N, CA, C and O of each residue as an XYZ file, in Angstrom:
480
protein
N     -11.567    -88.332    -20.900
C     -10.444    -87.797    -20.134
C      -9.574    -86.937    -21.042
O      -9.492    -86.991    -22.269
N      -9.065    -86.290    -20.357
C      -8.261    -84.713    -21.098
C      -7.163    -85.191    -21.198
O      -6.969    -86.021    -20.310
N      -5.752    -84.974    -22.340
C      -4.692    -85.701    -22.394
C      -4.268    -84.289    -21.983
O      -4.669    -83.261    -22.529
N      -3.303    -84.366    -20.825
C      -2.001    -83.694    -20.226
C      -0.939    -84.000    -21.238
O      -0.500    -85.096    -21.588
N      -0.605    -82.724    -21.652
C       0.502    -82.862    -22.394
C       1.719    -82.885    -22.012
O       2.665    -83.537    -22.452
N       1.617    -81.612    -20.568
C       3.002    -82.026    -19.800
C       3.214    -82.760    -19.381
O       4.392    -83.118    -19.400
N       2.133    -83.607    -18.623
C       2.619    -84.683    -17.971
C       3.200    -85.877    -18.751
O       4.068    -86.653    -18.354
N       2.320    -85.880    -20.378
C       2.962    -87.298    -20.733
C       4.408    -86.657    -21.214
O       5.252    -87.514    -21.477
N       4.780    -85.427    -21.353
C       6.163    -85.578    -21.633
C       6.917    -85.575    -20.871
O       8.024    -86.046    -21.135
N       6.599    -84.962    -19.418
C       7.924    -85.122    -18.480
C       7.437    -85.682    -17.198
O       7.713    -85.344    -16.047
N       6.569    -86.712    -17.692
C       6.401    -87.762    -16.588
C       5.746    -87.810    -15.604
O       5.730    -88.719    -14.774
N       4.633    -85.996    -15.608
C       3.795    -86.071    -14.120
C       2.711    -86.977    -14.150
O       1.999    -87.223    -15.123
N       2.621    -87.552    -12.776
C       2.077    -88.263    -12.654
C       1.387    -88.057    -11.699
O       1.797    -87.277    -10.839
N      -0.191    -88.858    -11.526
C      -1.354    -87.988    -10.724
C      -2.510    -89.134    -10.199
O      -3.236    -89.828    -10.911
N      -2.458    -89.106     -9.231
C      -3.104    -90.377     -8.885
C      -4.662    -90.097     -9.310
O      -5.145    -89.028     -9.681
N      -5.424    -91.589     -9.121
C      -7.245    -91.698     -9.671
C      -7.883    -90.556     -8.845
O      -9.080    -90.452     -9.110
N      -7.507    -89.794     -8.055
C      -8.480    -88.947     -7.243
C      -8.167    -87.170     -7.455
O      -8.517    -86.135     -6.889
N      -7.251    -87.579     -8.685
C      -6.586    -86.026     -9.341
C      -5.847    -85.490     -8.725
O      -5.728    -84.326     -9.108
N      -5.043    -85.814     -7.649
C      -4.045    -84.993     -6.077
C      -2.596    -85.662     -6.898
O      -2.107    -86.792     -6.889
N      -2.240    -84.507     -7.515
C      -0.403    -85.234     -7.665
C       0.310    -85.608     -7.200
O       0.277    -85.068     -6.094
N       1.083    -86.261     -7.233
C       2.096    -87.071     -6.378
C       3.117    -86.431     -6.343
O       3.132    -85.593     -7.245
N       4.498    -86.417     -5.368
C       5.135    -85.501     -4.798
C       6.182    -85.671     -6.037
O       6.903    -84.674     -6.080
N       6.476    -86.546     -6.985
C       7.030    -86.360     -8.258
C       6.498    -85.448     -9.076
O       7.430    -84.750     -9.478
N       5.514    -85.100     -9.519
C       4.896    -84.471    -10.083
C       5.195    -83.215    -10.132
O       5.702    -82.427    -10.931
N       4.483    -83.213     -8.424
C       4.894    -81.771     -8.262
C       6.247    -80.958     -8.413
O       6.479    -79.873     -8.947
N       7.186    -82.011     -7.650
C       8.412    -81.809     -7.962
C       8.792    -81.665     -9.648
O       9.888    -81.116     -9.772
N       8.306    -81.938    -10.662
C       8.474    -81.521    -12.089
C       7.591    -81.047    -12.199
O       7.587    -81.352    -13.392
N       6.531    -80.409    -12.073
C       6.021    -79.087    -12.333
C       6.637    -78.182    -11.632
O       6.775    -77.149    -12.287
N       7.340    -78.086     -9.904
C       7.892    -76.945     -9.857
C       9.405    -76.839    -10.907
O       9.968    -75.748    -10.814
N       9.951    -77.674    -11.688
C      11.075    -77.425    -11.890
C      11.273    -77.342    -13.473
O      12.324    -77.080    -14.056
N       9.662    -77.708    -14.203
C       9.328    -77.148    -15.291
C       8.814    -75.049    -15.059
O       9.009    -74.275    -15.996
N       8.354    -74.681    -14.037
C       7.620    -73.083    -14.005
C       8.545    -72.790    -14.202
O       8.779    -72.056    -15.162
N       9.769    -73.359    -13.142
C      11.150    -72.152    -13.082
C      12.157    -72.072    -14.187
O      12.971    -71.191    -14.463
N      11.947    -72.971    -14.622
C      12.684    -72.609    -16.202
C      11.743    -71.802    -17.268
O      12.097    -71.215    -18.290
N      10.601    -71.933    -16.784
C      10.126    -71.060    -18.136
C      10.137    -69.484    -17.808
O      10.027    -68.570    -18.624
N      10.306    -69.385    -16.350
C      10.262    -68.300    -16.372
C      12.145    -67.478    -15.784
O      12.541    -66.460    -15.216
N      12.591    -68.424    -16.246
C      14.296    -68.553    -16.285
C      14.804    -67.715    -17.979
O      15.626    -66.884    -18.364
N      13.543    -68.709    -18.652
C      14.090    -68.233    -20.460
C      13.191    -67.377    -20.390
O      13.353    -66.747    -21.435
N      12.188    -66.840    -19.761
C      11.139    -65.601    -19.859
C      12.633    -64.282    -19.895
O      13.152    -63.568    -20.752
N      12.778    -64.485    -18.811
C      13.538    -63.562    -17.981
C      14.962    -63.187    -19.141
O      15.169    -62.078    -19.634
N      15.837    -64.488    -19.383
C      16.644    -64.115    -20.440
C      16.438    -63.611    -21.445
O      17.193    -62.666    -21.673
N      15.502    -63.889    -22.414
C      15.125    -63.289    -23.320
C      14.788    -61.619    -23.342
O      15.118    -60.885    -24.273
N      14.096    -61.196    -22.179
C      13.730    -60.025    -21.451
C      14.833    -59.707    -21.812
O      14.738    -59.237    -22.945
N      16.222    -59.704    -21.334
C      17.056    -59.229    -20.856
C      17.814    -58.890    -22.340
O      17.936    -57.765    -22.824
N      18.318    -60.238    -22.966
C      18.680    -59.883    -24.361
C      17.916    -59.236    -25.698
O      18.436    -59.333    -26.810
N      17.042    -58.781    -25.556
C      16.331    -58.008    -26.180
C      16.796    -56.953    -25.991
O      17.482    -56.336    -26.806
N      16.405    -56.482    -24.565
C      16.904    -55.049    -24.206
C      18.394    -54.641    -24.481
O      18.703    -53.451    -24.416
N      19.200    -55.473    -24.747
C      20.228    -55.410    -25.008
C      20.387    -55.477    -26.435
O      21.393    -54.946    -26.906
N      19.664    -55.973    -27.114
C      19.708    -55.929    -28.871
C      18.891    -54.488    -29.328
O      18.981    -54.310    -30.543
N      18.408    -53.825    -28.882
C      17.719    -53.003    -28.769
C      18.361    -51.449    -28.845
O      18.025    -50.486    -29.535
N      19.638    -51.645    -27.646
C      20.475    -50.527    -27.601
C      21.052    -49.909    -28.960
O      20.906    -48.762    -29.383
N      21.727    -50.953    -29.511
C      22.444    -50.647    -30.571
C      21.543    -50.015    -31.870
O      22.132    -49.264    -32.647
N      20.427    -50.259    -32.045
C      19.249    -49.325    -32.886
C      19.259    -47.987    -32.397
O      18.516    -47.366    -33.157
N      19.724    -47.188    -31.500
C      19.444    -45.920    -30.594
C      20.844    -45.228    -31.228
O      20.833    -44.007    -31.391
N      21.872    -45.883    -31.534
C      23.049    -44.906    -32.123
C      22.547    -44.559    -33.068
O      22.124    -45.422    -33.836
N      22.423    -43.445    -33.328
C      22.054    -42.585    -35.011
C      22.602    -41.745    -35.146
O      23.785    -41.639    -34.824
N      21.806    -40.731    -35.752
C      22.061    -39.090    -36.441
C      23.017    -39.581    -37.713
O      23.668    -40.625    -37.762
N      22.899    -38.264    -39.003
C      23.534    -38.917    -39.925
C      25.170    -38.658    -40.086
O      25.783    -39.018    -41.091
N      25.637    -38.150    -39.237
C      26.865    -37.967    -38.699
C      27.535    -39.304    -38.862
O      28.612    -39.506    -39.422
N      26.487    -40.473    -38.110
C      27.092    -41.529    -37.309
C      27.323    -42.974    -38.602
O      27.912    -44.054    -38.667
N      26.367    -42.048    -39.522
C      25.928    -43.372    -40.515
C      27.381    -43.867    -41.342
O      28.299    -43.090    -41.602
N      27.368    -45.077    -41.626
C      28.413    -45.561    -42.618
C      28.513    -45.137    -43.412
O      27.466    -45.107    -44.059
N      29.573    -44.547    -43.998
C      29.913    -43.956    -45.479
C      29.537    -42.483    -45.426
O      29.395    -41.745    -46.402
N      29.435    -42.253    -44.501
C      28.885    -40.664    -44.688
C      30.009    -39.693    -44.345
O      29.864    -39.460    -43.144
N      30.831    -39.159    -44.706
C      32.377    -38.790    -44.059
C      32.460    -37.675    -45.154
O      32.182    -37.912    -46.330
N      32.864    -36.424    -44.696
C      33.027    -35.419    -45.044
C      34.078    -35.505    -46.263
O      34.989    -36.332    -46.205
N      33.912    -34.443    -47.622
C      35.593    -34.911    -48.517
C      36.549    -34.559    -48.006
O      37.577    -34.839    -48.622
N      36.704    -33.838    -46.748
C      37.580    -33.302    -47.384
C      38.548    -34.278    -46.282
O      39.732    -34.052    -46.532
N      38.410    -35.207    -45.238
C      38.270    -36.510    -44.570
C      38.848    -37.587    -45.723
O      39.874    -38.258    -45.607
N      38.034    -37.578    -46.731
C      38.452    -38.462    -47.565
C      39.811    -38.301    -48.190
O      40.664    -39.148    -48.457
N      39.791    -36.692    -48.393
C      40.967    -36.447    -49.119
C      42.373    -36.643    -48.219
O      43.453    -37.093    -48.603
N      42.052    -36.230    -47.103
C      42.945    -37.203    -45.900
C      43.240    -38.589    -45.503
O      44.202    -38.728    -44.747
N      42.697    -39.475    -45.810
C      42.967    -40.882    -45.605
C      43.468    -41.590    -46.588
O      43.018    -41.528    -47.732
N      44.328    -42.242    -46.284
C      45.474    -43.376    -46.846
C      44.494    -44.020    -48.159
O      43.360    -44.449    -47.943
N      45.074    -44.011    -49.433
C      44.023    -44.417    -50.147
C      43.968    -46.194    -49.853
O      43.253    -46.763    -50.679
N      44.582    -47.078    -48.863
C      44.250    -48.298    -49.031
C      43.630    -48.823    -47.773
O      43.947    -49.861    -47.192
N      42.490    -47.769    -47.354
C      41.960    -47.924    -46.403
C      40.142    -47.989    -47.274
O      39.719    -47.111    -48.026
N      39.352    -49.313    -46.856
C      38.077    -48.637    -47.583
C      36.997    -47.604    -46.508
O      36.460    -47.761    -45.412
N      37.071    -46.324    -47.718
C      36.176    -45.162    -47.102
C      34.833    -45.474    -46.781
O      34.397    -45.021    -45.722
N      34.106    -46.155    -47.487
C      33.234    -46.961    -47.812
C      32.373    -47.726    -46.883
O      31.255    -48.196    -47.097
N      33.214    -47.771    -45.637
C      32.488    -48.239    -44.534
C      32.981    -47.444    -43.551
O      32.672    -47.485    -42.360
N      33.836    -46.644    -44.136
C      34.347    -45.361    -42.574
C      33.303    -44.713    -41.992
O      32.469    -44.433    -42.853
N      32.935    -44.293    -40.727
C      32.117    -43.625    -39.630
C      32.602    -42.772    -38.386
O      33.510    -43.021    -37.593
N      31.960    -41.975    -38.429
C      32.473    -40.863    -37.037
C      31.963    -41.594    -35.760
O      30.763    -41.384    -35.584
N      32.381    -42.178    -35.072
C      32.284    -42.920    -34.010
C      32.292    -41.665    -32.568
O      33.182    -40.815    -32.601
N      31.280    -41.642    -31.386
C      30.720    -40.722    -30.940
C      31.589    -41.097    -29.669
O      31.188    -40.433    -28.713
N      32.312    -41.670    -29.434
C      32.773    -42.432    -27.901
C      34.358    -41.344    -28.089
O      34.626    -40.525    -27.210
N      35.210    -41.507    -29.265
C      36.318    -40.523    -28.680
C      36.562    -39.472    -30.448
O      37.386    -38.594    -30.704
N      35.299    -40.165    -31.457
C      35.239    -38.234    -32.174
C      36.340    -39.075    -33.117
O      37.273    -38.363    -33.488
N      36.387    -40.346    -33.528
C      37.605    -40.201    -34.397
C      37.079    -40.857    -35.791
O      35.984    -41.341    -35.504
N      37.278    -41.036    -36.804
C      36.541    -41.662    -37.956
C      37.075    -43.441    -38.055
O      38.194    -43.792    -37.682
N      36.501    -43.975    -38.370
C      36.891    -45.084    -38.206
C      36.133    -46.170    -39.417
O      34.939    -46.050    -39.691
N      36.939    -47.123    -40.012
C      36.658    -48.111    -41.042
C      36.387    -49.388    -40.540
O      36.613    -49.621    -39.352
N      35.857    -50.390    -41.406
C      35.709    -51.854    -41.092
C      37.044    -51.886    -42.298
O      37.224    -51.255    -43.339
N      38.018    -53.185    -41.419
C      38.884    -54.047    -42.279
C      38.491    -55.483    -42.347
O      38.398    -56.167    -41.328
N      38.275    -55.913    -43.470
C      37.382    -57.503    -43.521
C      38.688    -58.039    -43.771
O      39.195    -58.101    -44.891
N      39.323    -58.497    -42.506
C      39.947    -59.993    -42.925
C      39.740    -61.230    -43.218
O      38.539    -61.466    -43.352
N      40.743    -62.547    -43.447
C      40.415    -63.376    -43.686
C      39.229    -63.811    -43.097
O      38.250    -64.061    -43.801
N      39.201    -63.962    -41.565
C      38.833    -64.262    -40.209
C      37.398    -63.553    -39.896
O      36.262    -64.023    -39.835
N      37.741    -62.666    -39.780
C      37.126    -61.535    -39.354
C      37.033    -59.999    -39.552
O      38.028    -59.336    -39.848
N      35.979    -59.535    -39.403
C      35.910    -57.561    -39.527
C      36.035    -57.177    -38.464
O      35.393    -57.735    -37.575
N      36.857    -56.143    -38.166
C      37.129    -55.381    -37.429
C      37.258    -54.487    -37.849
O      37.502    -54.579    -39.052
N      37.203    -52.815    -37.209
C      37.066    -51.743    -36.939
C      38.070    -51.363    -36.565
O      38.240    -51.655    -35.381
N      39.128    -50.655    -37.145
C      40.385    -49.646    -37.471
C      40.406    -48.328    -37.643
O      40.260    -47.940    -38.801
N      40.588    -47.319    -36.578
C      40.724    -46.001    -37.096
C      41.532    -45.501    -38.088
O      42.758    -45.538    -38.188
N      40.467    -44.902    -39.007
C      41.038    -44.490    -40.120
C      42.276    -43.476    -39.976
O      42.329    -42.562    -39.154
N      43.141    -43.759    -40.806
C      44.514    -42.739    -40.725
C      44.994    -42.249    -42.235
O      44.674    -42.441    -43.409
N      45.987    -41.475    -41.446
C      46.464    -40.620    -43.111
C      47.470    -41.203    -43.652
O      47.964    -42.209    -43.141
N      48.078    -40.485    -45.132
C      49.489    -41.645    -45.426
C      50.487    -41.443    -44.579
O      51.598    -41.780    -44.987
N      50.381    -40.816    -43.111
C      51.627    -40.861    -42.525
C      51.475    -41.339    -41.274
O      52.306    -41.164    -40.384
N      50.068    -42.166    -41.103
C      49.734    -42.871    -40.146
C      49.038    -42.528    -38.830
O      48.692    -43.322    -37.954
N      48.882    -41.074    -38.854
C      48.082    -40.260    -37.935
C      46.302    -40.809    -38.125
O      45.689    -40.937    -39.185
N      45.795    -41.056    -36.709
C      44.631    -40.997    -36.921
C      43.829    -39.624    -37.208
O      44.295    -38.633    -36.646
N      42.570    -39.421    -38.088
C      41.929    -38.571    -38.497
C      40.569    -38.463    -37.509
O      39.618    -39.234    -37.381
N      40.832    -37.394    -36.974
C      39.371    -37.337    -35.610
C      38.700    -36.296    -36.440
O      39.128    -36.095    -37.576
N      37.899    -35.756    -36.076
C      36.857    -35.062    -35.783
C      37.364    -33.320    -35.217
O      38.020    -33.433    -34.181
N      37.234    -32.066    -35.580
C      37.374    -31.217    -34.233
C      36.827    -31.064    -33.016
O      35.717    -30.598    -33.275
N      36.911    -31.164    -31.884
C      36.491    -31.143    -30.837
C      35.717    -29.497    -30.043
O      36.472    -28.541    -29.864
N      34.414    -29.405    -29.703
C      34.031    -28.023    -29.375
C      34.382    -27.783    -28.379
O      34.258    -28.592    -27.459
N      34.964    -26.537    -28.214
C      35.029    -26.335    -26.780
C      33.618    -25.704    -25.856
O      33.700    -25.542    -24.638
């Protein structure tokens, strides 16, 4: 005899003439639908981890910021992780706090943010 693996773990049970019993069935239907519950999520968060690989060009890359950008920003800001961010064109840094990093548009020593020119 063949050992069922699902069954000895979640209890299906199957009478001497091989016809499952309405428990059974009832946990096999309620084992499919979860697997294809985490099929489905996974699907989904992938495609979503996925997006964020598609921002490029070397415009977009960290640390890549024009001098003369540099020569504009507050020197106690780090340049170092500044980026031209494509959503409103403005340059922008990571600040690592205690806590947490966050993302601060970079500014000058008089507190103006530093964008990008805009084409018409």
């Amino acid at each position: 005899m063949k050992a069922n693996i699902p069954a000895l773990i979640f209890g299906l049970t199957s009478r001497s003439d091989g016809i499952q019993t309405m428990e059974g069935r009832f946990m096999r239907a309620i084992i499919e639908k979860r697997a294809v519950m985490i099929a489905t999520t996974l699907s989904l968060t992938a495609g979503c981890a996925m997006q964020s690989a598609e921002t490029g060009g070397t415009a977009n890359q960290i640390g890549n910021i024009p001098a003369n950008v540099v020569a504009l920003a507050d020197p106690n800001q780090d340049i170092s992780t500044a980026r031209l961010l494509p959503d409103d064109g403005c340059f922008w840094y990571e600040h690592r706090g205690p806590v947490e990093t966050t993302l601060v548009p970079l500014r000058s020593p008089e507190g103006n943010p530093i964008c990008a020119a805009r084409e018409a």
